[in-house]
mmCIF file of C-alpha atoms in Angstrom:
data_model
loop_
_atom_site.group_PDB
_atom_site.id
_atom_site.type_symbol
_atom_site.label_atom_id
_atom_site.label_comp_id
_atom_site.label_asym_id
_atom_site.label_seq_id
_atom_site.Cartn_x
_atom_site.Cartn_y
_atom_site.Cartn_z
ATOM 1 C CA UNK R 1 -5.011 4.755 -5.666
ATOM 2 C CA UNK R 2 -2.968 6.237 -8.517
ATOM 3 C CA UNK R 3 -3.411 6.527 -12.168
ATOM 4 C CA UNK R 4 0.455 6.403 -13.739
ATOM 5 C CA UNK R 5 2.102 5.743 -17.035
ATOM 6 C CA UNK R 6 5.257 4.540 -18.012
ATOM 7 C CA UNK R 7 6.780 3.621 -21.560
ATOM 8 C CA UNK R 8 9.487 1.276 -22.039
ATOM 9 C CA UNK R 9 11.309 0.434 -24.831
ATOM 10 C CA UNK R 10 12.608 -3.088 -25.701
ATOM 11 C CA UNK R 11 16.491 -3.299 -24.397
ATOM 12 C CA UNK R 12 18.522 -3.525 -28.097
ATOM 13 C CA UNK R 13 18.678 -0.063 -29.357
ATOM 14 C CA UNK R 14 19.712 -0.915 -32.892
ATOM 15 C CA UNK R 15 16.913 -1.309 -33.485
ATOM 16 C CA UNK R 16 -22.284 1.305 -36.306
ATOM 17 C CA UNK R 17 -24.063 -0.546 -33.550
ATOM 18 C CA UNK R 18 -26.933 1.633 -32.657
ATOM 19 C CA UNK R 19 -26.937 3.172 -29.469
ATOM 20 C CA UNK R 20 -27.216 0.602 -26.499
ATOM 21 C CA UNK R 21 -29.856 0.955 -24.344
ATOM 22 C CA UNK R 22 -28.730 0.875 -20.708
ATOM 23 C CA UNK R 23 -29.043 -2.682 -19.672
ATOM 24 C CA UNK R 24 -27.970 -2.113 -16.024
ATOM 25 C CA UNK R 25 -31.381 -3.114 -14.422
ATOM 26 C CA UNK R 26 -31.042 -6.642 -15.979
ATOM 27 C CA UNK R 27 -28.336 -7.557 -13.349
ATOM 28 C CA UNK R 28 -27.975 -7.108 -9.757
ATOM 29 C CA UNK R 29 -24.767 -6.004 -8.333
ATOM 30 C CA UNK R 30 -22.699 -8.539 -6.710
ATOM 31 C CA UNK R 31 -20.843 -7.787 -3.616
ATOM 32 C CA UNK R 32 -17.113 -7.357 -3.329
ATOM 33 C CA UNK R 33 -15.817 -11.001 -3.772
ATOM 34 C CA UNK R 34 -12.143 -12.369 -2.857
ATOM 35 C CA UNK R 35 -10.891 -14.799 -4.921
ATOM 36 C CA UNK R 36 -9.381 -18.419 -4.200
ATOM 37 C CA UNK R 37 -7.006 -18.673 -6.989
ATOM 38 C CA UNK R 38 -5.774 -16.991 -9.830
ATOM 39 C CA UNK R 39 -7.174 -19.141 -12.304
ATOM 40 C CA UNK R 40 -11.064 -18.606 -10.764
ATOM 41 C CA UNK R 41 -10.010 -15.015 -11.014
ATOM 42 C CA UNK R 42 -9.678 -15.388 -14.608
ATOM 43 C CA UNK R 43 -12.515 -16.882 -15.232
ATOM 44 C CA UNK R 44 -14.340 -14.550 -13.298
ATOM 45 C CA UNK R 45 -12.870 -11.516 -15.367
ATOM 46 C CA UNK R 46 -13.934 -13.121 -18.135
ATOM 47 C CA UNK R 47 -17.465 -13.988 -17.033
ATOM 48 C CA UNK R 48 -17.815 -9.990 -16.110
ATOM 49 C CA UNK R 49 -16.753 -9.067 -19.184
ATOM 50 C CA UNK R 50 -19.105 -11.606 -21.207
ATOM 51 C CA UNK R 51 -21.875 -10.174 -19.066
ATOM 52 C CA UNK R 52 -21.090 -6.668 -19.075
ATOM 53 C CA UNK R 53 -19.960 -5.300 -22.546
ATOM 54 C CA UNK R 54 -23.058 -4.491 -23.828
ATOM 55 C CA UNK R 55 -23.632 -2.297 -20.396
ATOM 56 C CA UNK R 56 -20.159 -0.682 -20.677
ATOM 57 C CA UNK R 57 -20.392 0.031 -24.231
ATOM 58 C CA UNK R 58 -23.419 2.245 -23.417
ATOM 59 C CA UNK R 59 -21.946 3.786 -20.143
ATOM 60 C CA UNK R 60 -18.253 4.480 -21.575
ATOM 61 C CA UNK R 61 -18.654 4.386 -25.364
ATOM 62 C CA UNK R 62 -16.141 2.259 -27.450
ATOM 63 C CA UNK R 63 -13.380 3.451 -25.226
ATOM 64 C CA UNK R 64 -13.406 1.236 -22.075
ATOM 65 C CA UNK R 65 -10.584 3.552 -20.229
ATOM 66 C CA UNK R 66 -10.446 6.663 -18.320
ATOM 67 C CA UNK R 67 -10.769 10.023 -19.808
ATOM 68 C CA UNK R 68 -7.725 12.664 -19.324
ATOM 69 C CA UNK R 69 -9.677 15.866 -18.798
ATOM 70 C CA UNK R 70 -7.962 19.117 -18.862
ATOM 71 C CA UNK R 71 -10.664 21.840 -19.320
ATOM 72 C CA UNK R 72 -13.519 22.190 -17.828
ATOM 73 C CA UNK R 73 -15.748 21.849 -20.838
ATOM 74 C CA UNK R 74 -14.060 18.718 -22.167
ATOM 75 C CA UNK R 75 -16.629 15.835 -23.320
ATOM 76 C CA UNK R 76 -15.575 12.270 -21.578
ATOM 77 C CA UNK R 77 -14.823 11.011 -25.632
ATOM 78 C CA UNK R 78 -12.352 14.026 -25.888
ATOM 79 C CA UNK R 79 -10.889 13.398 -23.007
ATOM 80 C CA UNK R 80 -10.888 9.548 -23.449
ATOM 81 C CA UNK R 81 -9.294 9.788 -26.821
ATOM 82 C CA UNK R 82 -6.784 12.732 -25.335
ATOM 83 C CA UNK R 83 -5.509 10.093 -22.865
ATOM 84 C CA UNK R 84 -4.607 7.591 -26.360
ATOM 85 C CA UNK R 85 -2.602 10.843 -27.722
ATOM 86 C CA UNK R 86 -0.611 11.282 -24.521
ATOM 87 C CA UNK R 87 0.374 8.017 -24.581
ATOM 88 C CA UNK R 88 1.496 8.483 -27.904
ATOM 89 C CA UNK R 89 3.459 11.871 -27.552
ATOM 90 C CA UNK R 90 5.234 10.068 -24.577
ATOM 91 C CA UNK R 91 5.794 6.659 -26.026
ATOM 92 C CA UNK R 92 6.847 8.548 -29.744
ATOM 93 C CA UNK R 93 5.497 5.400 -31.329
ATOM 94 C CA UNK R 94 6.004 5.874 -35.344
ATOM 95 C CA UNK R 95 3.106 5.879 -37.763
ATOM 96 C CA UNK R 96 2.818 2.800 -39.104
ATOM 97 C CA UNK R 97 3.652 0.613 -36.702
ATOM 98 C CA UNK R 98 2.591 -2.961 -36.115
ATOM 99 C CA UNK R 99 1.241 -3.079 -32.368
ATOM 100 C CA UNK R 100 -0.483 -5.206 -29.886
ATOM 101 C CA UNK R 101 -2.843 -3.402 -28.180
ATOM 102 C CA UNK R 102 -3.420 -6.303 -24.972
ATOM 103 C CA UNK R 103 -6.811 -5.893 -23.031
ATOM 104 C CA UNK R 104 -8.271 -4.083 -26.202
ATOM 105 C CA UNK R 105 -12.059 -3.921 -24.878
ATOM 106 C CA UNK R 106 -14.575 -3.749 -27.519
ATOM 107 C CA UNK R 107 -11.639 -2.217 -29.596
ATOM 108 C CA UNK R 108 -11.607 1.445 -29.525
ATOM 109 C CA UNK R 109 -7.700 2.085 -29.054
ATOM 110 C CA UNK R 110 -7.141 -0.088 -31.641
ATOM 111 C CA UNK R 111 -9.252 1.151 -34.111
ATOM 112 C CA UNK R 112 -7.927 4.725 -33.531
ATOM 113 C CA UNK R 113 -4.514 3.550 -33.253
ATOM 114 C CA UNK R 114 -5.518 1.931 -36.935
ATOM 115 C CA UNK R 115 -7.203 5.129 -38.380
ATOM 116 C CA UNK R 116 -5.379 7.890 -36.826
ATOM 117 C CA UNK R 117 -1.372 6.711 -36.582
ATOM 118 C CA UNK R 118 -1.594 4.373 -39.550
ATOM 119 C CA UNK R 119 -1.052 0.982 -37.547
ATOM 120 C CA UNK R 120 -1.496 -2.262 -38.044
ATOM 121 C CA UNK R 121 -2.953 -3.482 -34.353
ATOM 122 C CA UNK R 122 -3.806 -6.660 -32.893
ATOM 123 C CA UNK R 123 -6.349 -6.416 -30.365
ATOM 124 C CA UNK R 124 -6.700 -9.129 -27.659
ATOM 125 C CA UNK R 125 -8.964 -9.661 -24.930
ATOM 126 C CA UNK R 126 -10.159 -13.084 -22.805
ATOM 127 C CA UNK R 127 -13.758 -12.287 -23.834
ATOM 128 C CA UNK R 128 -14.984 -13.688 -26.558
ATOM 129 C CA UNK R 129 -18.339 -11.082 -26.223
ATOM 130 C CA UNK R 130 -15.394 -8.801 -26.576
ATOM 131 C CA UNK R 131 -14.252 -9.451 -29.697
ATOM 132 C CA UNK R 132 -17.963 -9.637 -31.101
ATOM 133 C CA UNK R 133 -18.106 -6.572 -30.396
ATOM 134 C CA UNK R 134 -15.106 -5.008 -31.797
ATOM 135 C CA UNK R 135 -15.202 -6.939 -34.834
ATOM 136 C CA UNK R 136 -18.728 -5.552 -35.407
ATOM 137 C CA UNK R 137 -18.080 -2.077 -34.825
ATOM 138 C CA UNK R 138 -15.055 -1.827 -36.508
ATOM 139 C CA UNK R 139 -16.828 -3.664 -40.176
ATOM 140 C CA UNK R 140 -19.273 -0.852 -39.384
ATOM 141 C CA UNK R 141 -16.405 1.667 -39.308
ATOM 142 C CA UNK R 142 -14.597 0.454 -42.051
ATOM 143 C CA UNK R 143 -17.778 -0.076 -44.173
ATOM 144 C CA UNK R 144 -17.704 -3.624 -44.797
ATOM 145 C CA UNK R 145 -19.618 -6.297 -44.676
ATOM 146 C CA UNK R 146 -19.079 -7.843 -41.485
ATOM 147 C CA UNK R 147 -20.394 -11.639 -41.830
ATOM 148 C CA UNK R 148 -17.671 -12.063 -44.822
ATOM 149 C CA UNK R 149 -14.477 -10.210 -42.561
ATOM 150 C CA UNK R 150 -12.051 -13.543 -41.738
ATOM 151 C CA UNK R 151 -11.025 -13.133 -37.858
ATOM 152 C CA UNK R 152 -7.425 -14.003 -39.135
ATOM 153 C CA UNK R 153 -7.589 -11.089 -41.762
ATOM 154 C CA UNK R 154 -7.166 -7.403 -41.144
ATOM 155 C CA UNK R 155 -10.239 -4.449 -41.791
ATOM 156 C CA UNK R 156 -8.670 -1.828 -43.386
ATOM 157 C CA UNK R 157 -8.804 1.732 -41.499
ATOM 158 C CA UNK R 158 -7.677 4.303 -43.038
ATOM 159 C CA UNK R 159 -3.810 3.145 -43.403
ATOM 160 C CA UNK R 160 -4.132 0.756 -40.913
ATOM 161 C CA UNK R 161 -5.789 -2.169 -39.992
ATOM 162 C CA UNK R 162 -7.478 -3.656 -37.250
ATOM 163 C CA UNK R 163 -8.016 -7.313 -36.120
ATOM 164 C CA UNK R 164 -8.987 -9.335 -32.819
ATOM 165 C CA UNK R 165 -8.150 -12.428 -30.805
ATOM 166 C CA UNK R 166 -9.677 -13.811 -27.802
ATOM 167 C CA UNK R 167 -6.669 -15.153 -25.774
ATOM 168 C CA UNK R 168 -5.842 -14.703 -22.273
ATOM 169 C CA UNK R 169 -2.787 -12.439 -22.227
ATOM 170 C CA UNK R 170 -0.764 -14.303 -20.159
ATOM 171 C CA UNK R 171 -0.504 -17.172 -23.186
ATOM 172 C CA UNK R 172 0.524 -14.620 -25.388
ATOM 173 C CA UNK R 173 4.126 -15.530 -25.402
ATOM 174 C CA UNK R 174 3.319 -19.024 -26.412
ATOM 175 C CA UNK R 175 0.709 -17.941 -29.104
ATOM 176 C CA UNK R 176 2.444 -15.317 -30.855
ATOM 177 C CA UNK R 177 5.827 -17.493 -30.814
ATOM 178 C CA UNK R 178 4.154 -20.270 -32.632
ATOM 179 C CA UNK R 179 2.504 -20.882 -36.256
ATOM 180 C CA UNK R 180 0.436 -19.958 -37.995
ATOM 181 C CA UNK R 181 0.247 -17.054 -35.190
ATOM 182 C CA UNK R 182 3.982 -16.082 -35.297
ATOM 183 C CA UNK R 183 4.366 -12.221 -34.929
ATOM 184 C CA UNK R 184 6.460 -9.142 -33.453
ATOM 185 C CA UNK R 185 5.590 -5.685 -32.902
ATOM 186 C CA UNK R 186 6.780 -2.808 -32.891
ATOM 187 C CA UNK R 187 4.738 -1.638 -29.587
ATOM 188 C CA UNK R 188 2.585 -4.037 -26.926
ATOM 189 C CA UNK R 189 -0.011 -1.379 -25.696
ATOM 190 C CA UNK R 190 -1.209 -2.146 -22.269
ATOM 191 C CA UNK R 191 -4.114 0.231 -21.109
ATOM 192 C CA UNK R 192 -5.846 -0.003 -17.698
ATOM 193 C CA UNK R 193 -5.657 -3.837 -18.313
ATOM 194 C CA UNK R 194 -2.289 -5.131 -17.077
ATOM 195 C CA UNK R 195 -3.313 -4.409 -13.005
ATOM 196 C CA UNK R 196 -6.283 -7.367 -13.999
ATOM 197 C CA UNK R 197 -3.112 -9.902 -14.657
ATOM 198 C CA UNK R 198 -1.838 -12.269 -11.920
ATOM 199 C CA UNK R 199 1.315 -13.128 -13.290
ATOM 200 C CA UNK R 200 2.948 -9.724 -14.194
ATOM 201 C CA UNK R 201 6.177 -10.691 -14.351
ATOM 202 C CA UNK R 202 5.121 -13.860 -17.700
ATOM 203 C CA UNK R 203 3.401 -10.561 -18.845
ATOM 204 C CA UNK R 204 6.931 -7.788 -18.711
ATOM 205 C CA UNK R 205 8.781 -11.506 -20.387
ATOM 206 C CA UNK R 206 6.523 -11.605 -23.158
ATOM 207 C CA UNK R 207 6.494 -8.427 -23.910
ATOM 208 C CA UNK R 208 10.002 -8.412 -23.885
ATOM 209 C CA UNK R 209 9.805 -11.436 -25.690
ATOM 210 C CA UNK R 210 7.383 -9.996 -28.687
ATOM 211 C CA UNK R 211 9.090 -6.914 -29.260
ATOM 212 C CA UNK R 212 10.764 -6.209 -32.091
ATOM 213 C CA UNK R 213 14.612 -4.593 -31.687
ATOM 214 C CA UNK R 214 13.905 -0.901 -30.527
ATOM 215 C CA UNK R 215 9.995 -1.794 -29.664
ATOM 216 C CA UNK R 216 8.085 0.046 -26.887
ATOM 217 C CA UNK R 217 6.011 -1.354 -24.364
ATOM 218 C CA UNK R 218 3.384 1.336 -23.844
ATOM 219 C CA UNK R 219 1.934 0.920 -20.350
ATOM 220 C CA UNK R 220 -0.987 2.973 -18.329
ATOM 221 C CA UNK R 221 -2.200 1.212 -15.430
ATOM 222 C CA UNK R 222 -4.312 1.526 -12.002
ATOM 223 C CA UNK R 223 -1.777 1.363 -9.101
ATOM 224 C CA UNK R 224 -1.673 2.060 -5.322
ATOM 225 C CA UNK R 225 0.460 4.736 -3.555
ATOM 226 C CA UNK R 226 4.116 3.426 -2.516
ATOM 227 C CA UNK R 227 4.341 3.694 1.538
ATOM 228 C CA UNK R 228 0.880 2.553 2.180
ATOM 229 C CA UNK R 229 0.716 0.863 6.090
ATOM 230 C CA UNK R 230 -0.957 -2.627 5.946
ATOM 231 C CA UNK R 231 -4.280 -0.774 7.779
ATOM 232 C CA UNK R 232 -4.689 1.670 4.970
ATOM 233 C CA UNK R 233 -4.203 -1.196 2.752
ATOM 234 C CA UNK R 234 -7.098 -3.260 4.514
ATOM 235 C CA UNK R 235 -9.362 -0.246 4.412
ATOM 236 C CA UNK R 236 -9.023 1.913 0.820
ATOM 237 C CA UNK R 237 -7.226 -0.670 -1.513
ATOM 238 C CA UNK R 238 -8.610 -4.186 -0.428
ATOM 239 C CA UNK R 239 -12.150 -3.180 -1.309
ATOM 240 C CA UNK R 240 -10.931 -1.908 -4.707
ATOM 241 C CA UNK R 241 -8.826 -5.350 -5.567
ATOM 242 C CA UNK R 242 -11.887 -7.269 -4.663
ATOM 243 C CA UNK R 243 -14.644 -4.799 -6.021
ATOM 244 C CA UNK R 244 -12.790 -4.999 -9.921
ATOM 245 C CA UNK R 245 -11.494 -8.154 -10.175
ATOM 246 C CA UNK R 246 -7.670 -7.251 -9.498
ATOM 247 C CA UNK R 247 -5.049 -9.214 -8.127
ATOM 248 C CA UNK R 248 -2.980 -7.437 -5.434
ATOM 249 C CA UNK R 249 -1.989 -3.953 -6.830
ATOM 250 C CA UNK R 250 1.132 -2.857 -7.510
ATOM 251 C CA UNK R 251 2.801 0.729 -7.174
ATOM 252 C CA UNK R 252 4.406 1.887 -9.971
ATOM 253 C CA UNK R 253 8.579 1.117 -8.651
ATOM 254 C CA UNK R 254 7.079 -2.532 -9.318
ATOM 255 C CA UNK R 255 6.565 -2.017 -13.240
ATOM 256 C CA UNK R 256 9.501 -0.298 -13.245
ATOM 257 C CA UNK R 257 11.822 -3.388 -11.553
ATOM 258 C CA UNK R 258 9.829 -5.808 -13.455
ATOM 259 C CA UNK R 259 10.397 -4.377 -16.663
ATOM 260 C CA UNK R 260 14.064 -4.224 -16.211
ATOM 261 C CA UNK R 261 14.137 -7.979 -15.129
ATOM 262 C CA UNK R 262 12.795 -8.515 -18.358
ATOM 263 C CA UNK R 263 15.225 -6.682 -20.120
ATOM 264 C CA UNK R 264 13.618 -3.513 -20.753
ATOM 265 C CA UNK R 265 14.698 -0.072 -19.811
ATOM 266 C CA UNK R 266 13.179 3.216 -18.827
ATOM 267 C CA UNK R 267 12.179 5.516 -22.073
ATOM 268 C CA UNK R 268 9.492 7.598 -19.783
ATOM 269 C CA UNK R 269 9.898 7.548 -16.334
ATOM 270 C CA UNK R 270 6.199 6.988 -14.379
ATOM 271 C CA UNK R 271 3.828 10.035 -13.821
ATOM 272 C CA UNK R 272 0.760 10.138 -12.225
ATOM 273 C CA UNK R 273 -2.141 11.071 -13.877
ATOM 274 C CA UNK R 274 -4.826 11.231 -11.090
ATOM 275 C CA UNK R 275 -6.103 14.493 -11.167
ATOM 276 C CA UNK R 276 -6.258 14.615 -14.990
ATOM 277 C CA UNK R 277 -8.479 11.345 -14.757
ATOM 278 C CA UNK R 278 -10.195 11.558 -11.876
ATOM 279 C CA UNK R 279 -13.221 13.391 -13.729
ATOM 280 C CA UNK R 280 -14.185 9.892 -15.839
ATOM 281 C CA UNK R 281 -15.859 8.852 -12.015
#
């Protein structure tokens, strides 16, 4: 399995929670599960997600994505936040921008997007534990007082700002299209999340959809290796599908004919980021 990145841009060109303690030995491991439908798959992501925040948040930090490690020394936050910068230097996003930052975890990305680049980010996520979460530690970052934060108002961050939504991203189309929600970005950022989605080609039309003229979907993803036989399939990628909640994999050609379906076209071809990443396990 593959770690890849690609960056599209939209097709007109005129345009402080304390430390968690590790709460792993409250749950027992579930065996690999398939599912029957795409819609119990949902709910099952979201169940895992509900139960296991709190866990990840003290195994991973506030960045629920791989690290891109490059010396030998680097901490998994460095490397973690190095793999938000690459995406950056390949996507070119301008500071500023107004982004939606889909599958946002407990919010780190969009926070530093916030902070760091000057954004103003929407982060959405089907867990409503989620969004707890990252609207507590991002009060706590910002200094506020979190009880009296509005979930439709942004938290200031340095010259950004930072707010969440618990939606299920395929409905994002429908919910961003529609008032009092209506919106367009500048970016949809899509990390490690969009290989969790059954319907991926709703998810390239939306984006599509969302973008403002000249916008970027921003895209880093799990995917398998193209030429696979159906054995090897069975044996190394099956288990992996079933394991994290995932929906038959894609390699990354797929993205690539999907986004252009939706109208997109290629700013940064696909590379594959394995090695750099493969240190996070």
């Amino acid at each position: 399995m593959a770690s890849a990145i690609d960056v599209f841009p939209s097709s007109s060109s005129s345009s402080k929670i304390s430390s968690t303690p590790d709460v792993s030995t409250k749950y027992e491991t579930p065996p690999p599960q398939e599912f029957t439908s795409f819609e119990a798959l949902k709910g099952r992501i979201r169940h895992h997600y509900e139960l296991c925040s709190d866990y990840y948040y003290s195994l991973w930090g506030e960045h629920i994505h791989h690290g891109y490690f490059i010396e030998p020394t680097d901490s998994k936050e460095a490397a973690q936040i190095r793999l938000i910068d690459l995406l950056l230097e390949r996507s070119t996003l301008p500071v500023g921008s107004a982004v939606l930052d889909v599958g946002c975890g407990i919010g780190g990305t969009t926070r530093y997007l916030a902070k760091n680049h000057g954004c103003r980010v929407i982060g959405l996520t089907i867990s409503g534990k989620q969004v707890e979460l990252a609207r507590t530690l991002t009060a706590q970052e910002a200094g506020t007082d979190f009880p009296h934060v509005h979930a439709n108002e942004f938290t200031r961050l340095g010259d950004g700002g930072a707010r969440f939504v618990e939606l299920d991203a395929e409905k994002m189309g429908t919910y961003f299209s529609t008032a009092p929600n209506k919106a367009t970005f500048d970016c949809v950022w899509i990390s490690e999340a969009m290989s969790h989605l059954p319907d991926k080609k709703l998810f390239f039309h939306n984006a599509s959809t969302l973008l403002n003229s000249g916008g970027k979907l921003v895209v880093a993803d799990w995917f398998k290796a193209e030429g696979l036989t159906a054995a090897e399939i069975e044996a190394d990628i099956k288990p992996i599908e079933d394991g994290m909640l995932l929906p038959s994999l894609c390699d990354p050609s797929e993205y690539v004919r999907l986004g252009e379906e939706a109208g997109l076209t290629i700013f940064s071809k696909p590379f594959d980021i394995s090695n750099e990443v493969s240190k996070t396990w």
